[in-house]
Tab-separated table of C-alpha atoms in Angstrom:
chain	number	residue	atom	x	y	z
V	1	UNK	CA	-19.624	44.910	-3.631
V	2	UNK	CA	-23.313	45.144	-2.534
V	3	UNK	CA	-24.040	45.004	1.149
V	4	UNK	CA	-26.707	42.784	2.631
V	5	UNK	CA	-29.849	44.353	4.036
V	6	UNK	CA	-30.511	41.628	6.488
V	7	UNK	CA	-26.924	41.723	7.922
V	8	UNK	CA	-27.146	44.286	9.299
V	9	UNK	CA	32.586	61.841	-4.490
V	10	UNK	CA	29.416	64.284	-5.580
V	11	UNK	CA	28.255	66.631	-2.882
V	12	UNK	CA	26.365	64.661	-0.338
V	13	UNK	CA	22.621	64.696	-0.856
V	14	UNK	CA	20.610	65.881	2.101
V	15	UNK	CA	18.842	62.823	3.451
V	16	UNK	CA	15.184	62.981	4.361
V	17	UNK	CA	14.098	61.357	7.592
V	18	UNK	CA	11.515	59.437	5.613
V	19	UNK	CA	12.852	58.306	2.262
V	20	UNK	CA	10.581	58.476	-0.742
V	21	UNK	CA	9.988	55.355	-2.803
V	22	UNK	CA	12.885	54.800	-5.174
V	23	UNK	CA	12.738	53.472	-8.703
V	24	UNK	CA	13.686	49.798	-8.957
V	25	UNK	CA	17.418	49.274	-9.353
V	26	UNK	CA	18.729	47.825	-12.598
V	27	UNK	CA	20.720	45.228	-10.685
V	28	UNK	CA	20.201	43.324	-7.492
V	29	UNK	CA	22.203	41.240	-5.084
V	30	UNK	CA	21.462	37.564	-4.819
V	31	UNK	CA	22.643	35.294	-2.014
V	32	UNK	CA	23.776	31.967	-3.404
V	33	UNK	CA	24.533	28.827	-1.402
V	34	UNK	CA	27.906	27.283	-2.145
V	35	UNK	CA	27.384	23.855	-3.645
V	36	UNK	CA	29.677	21.977	-1.281
V	37	UNK	CA	27.998	23.643	1.706
V	38	UNK	CA	24.562	22.672	0.464
V	39	UNK	CA	25.426	18.998	0.834
V	40	UNK	CA	25.650	19.575	4.579
V	41	UNK	CA	22.928	22.177	4.959
V	42	UNK	CA	20.178	20.099	3.386
V	43	UNK	CA	20.498	17.554	6.197
V	44	UNK	CA	20.121	20.176	8.931
V	45	UNK	CA	16.730	20.330	10.668
V	46	UNK	CA	17.112	24.084	11.104
V	47	UNK	CA	17.648	24.503	7.371
V	48	UNK	CA	14.520	22.506	6.604
V	49	UNK	CA	12.592	24.797	8.962
V	50	UNK	CA	14.208	27.826	7.312
V	51	UNK	CA	12.948	26.700	3.907
V	52	UNK	CA	9.437	26.178	5.223
V	53	UNK	CA	9.364	29.587	6.876
V	54	UNK	CA	10.728	31.215	3.735
V	55	UNK	CA	7.844	29.766	1.758
V	56	UNK	CA	5.330	31.238	4.171
V	57	UNK	CA	7.011	34.643	3.973
V	58	UNK	CA	6.905	34.441	0.162
V	59	UNK	CA	3.192	33.733	0.286
V	60	UNK	CA	2.423	36.612	2.637
V	61	UNK	CA	4.648	39.001	0.666
V	62	UNK	CA	2.671	38.058	-2.450
V	63	UNK	CA	-0.557	39.057	-0.745
V	64	UNK	CA	0.835	42.319	0.618
V	65	UNK	CA	2.222	43.314	-2.786
V	66	UNK	CA	-0.878	42.343	-4.735
V	67	UNK	CA	-3.241	44.177	-2.394
V	68	UNK	CA	-0.985	47.237	-2.392
V	69	UNK	CA	-0.730	47.257	-6.192
V	70	UNK	CA	-4.513	47.158	-6.600
V	71	UNK	CA	-5.733	49.045	-3.535
V	72	UNK	CA	-7.167	51.875	-5.650
V	73	UNK	CA	-9.894	49.479	-6.846
V	74	UNK	CA	-10.386	51.831	-9.786
V	75	UNK	CA	-11.022	49.115	-12.377
V	76	UNK	CA	-12.706	45.702	-12.367
V	77	UNK	CA	-9.210	44.186	-12.666
V	78	UNK	CA	-8.087	46.022	-9.517
V	79	UNK	CA	-11.127	44.911	-7.555
V	80	UNK	CA	-10.747	41.277	-8.593
V	81	UNK	CA	-7.020	41.155	-7.824
V	82	UNK	CA	-7.418	42.909	-4.482
V	83	UNK	CA	-10.194	40.700	-3.177
V	84	UNK	CA	-8.665	37.473	-4.457
V	85	UNK	CA	-5.312	38.366	-2.830
V	86	UNK	CA	-7.213	39.143	0.369
V	87	UNK	CA	-8.895	35.742	0.490
V	88	UNK	CA	-5.824	33.773	-0.553
V	89	UNK	CA	-3.561	35.524	1.943
V	90	UNK	CA	-6.009	34.767	4.729
V	91	UNK	CA	-5.560	31.114	3.843
V	92	UNK	CA	-1.785	31.410	3.679
V	93	UNK	CA	-1.751	33.031	7.112
V	94	UNK	CA	-3.677	30.127	8.581
V	95	UNK	CA	-1.321	27.643	6.922
V	96	UNK	CA	1.593	29.638	8.334
V	97	UNK	CA	0.148	29.354	11.823
V	98	UNK	CA	-0.223	25.613	11.319
V	99	UNK	CA	3.474	25.455	10.449
V	100	UNK	CA	4.344	27.435	13.566
V	101	UNK	CA	2.358	24.955	15.633
V	102	UNK	CA	4.203	22.029	14.074
V	103	UNK	CA	7.620	23.390	15.099
V	104	UNK	CA	6.591	24.899	18.428
V	105	UNK	CA	7.977	22.111	20.639
V	106	UNK	CA	11.408	22.326	18.990
V	107	UNK	CA	11.825	26.106	19.130
V	108	UNK	CA	9.626	27.275	22.004
V	109	UNK	CA	12.663	28.175	24.158
V	110	UNK	CA	14.374	30.120	21.362
V	111	UNK	CA	14.131	33.901	21.907
V	112	UNK	CA	13.592	34.534	18.188
V	113	UNK	CA	10.579	32.203	18.216
V	114	UNK	CA	8.855	34.033	21.070
V	115	UNK	CA	6.656	36.274	18.956
V	116	UNK	CA	5.611	33.500	16.596
V	117	UNK	CA	4.728	31.488	19.678
V	118	UNK	CA	2.611	34.403	20.886
V	119	UNK	CA	0.490	34.135	17.745
V	120	UNK	CA	-0.594	30.691	18.954
V	121	UNK	CA	-1.780	32.040	22.312
V	122	UNK	CA	-5.114	33.311	23.605
V	123	UNK	CA	-4.421	36.871	22.466
V	124	UNK	CA	-4.830	35.801	18.836
V	125	UNK	CA	-7.482	33.108	19.290
V	126	UNK	CA	-10.212	35.079	17.500
V	127	UNK	CA	-7.901	35.806	14.572
V	128	UNK	CA	-7.109	32.110	14.212
V	129	UNK	CA	-10.815	31.241	14.109
V	130	UNK	CA	-11.419	33.772	11.332
V	131	UNK	CA	-8.411	32.679	9.287
V	132	UNK	CA	-9.372	29.032	9.671
V	133	UNK	CA	-12.836	29.694	8.267
V	134	UNK	CA	-11.343	31.640	5.367
V	135	UNK	CA	-8.817	28.926	4.602
V	136	UNK	CA	-11.324	26.072	4.736
V	137	UNK	CA	-14.125	27.830	2.844
V	138	UNK	CA	-13.033	30.516	0.384
V	139	UNK	CA	-9.241	30.874	0.101
V	140	UNK	CA	-8.441	27.787	-1.951
V	141	UNK	CA	-11.823	26.103	-2.424
V	142	UNK	CA	-14.254	26.482	-5.317
V	143	UNK	CA	-17.158	24.668	-3.634
V	144	UNK	CA	-16.889	21.228	-5.212
V	145	UNK	CA	-18.574	19.900	-2.053
V	146	UNK	CA	-21.443	22.420	-2.308
V	147	UNK	CA	-20.586	23.922	1.066
V	148	UNK	CA	-20.897	27.656	0.488
V	149	UNK	CA	-22.756	28.666	-2.662
V	150	UNK	CA	-26.237	27.241	-2.186
V	151	UNK	CA	-26.377	28.090	1.510
V	152	UNK	CA	-25.330	31.688	0.915
V	153	UNK	CA	-27.705	32.198	-2.024
V	154	UNK	CA	-30.685	31.163	0.091
V	155	UNK	CA	-29.886	33.786	2.747
V	156	UNK	CA	-28.808	36.551	0.346
V	157	UNK	CA	-31.021	39.651	0.335
V	158	UNK	CA	-29.339	42.644	-1.308
V	159	UNK	CA	-30.567	45.973	-2.678
V	160	UNK	CA	-28.970	45.024	-6.007
V	161	UNK	CA	-26.854	42.201	-7.424
V	162	UNK	CA	-23.759	43.166	-9.418
V	163	UNK	CA	-23.042	40.145	-11.586
V	164	UNK	CA	-19.907	40.874	-13.625
V	165	UNK	CA	-17.810	43.683	-15.075
V	166	UNK	CA	-14.828	44.246	-17.359
V	167	UNK	CA	-13.101	46.622	-19.738
V	168	UNK	CA	-12.730	44.188	-22.647
V	169	UNK	CA	-13.824	40.735	-23.737
V	170	UNK	CA	-10.512	39.180	-22.718
V	171	UNK	CA	-10.640	36.822	-19.744
V	172	UNK	CA	-7.870	38.717	-17.957
V	173	UNK	CA	-10.170	41.753	-17.871
V	174	UNK	CA	-13.223	39.800	-16.713
V	175	UNK	CA	-14.373	40.152	-13.128
V	176	UNK	CA	-17.182	38.022	-11.761
V	177	UNK	CA	-18.318	40.412	-9.022
V	178	UNK	CA	-20.983	38.060	-7.762
V	179	UNK	CA	-18.420	35.403	-6.816
V	180	UNK	CA	-16.828	37.703	-4.247
V	181	UNK	CA	-20.275	38.742	-3.029
V	182	UNK	CA	-20.958	35.102	-2.223
V	183	UNK	CA	-17.578	34.592	-0.522
V	184	UNK	CA	-17.876	37.681	1.662
V	185	UNK	CA	-21.464	36.997	2.644
V	186	UNK	CA	-20.681	33.377	3.469
V	187	UNK	CA	-17.971	34.501	5.884
V	188	UNK	CA	-20.237	37.159	7.362
V	189	UNK	CA	-22.972	34.602	7.997
V	190	UNK	CA	-20.537	32.239	9.698
V	191	UNK	CA	-18.877	34.860	11.876
V	192	UNK	CA	-21.564	37.461	12.614
V	193	UNK	CA	-23.009	36.167	15.936
V	194	UNK	CA	-25.763	38.802	16.091
V	195	UNK	CA	-23.453	41.585	14.922
V	196	UNK	CA	-24.012	43.892	11.981
V	197	UNK	CA	-22.635	43.039	8.565
V	198	UNK	CA	-20.487	46.161	8.586
V	199	UNK	CA	-18.906	45.216	11.902
V	200	UNK	CA	-18.029	41.729	10.686
V	201	UNK	CA	-16.719	43.045	7.373
V	202	UNK	CA	-14.437	45.494	9.179
V	203	UNK	CA	-13.248	42.688	11.455
V	204	UNK	CA	-12.383	40.499	8.456
V	205	UNK	CA	-10.357	43.232	6.798
V	206	UNK	CA	-8.599	44.240	10.014
V	207	UNK	CA	-7.781	40.626	10.893
V	208	UNK	CA	-6.108	39.813	7.590
V	209	UNK	CA	-4.179	43.082	7.346
V	210	UNK	CA	-3.105	43.004	10.993
V	211	UNK	CA	-2.024	39.367	10.833
V	212	UNK	CA	-0.038	40.102	7.667
V	213	UNK	CA	1.946	42.603	9.720
V	214	UNK	CA	2.200	40.497	12.866
V	215	UNK	CA	3.221	37.293	11.101
V	216	UNK	CA	5.667	39.054	8.785
V	217	UNK	CA	7.461	40.747	11.677
V	218	UNK	CA	7.567	37.577	13.762
V	219	UNK	CA	8.475	35.345	10.830
V	220	UNK	CA	11.328	37.525	9.622
V	221	UNK	CA	12.751	37.676	13.149
V	222	UNK	CA	12.655	33.905	13.447
V	223	UNK	CA	14.083	33.496	9.926
V	224	UNK	CA	17.029	35.713	10.892
V	225	UNK	CA	17.504	33.687	14.065
V	226	UNK	CA	17.727	30.459	12.081
V	227	UNK	CA	20.357	32.008	9.828
V	228	UNK	CA	22.424	32.771	12.920
V	229	UNK	CA	21.996	29.255	14.328
V	230	UNK	CA	23.171	27.801	11.022
V	231	UNK	CA	26.060	30.314	10.691
V	232	UNK	CA	24.644	30.769	7.244
V	233	UNK	CA	27.064	33.519	6.247
V	234	UNK	CA	29.792	30.855	6.074
V	235	UNK	CA	27.877	28.922	3.431
V	236	UNK	CA	26.977	31.592	0.884
V	237	UNK	CA	28.259	34.120	-1.630
V	238	UNK	CA	26.712	37.386	-2.773
V	239	UNK	CA	26.180	37.567	-6.522
V	240	UNK	CA	25.374	40.829	-8.310
V	241	UNK	CA	22.982	40.332	-11.210
V	242	UNK	CA	21.790	42.721	-13.912
């Protein structure tokens, strides 16, 4: 994307300490809630929170996987998928933090909530500001209120303007490069505060990637804690599926 001028029972296999990626297994284990147990679980406040947290973790896992799958950015498809996952996940992270805030008073004394609670503190204040701007401006919005496009176009001054690219005429291979140029430059304008464009861009990327890690670790820990509180193992079966 252009950069702005003006901003700034066989023998045992020897196990490696670090395992290489393995091919996907043909079968997987699924945890299934017993129907009679569900009638009780669905009324539990902790279970409702568990479901909400699981949704957030799904959303963040989507972003991590999509960005990882397309991180080579070797084709227009890769670039489009990577950047769109980046923006969307920034929005999901902010929504996740909003959820954490909504349950804070109920779980603040729970040890497994401690790290999620930390994400609401001063240490992560700057990250929350960045994610909020992403969520409210570019993650899920297409500028029906004319908030970002016109304003960014007026200020845009680039050495060149990549408009679109693709490897075929099919929509799934179409990438509108200029759309991401507008989104990135809008965020840079809003967050720069006399800093160079490169510095703000690096901050955006670091913030989203770092918060993916921080929220995932904290969220999974809290999720596991809720399972313990609910004695969830007494309500489920493991089902092997092909």
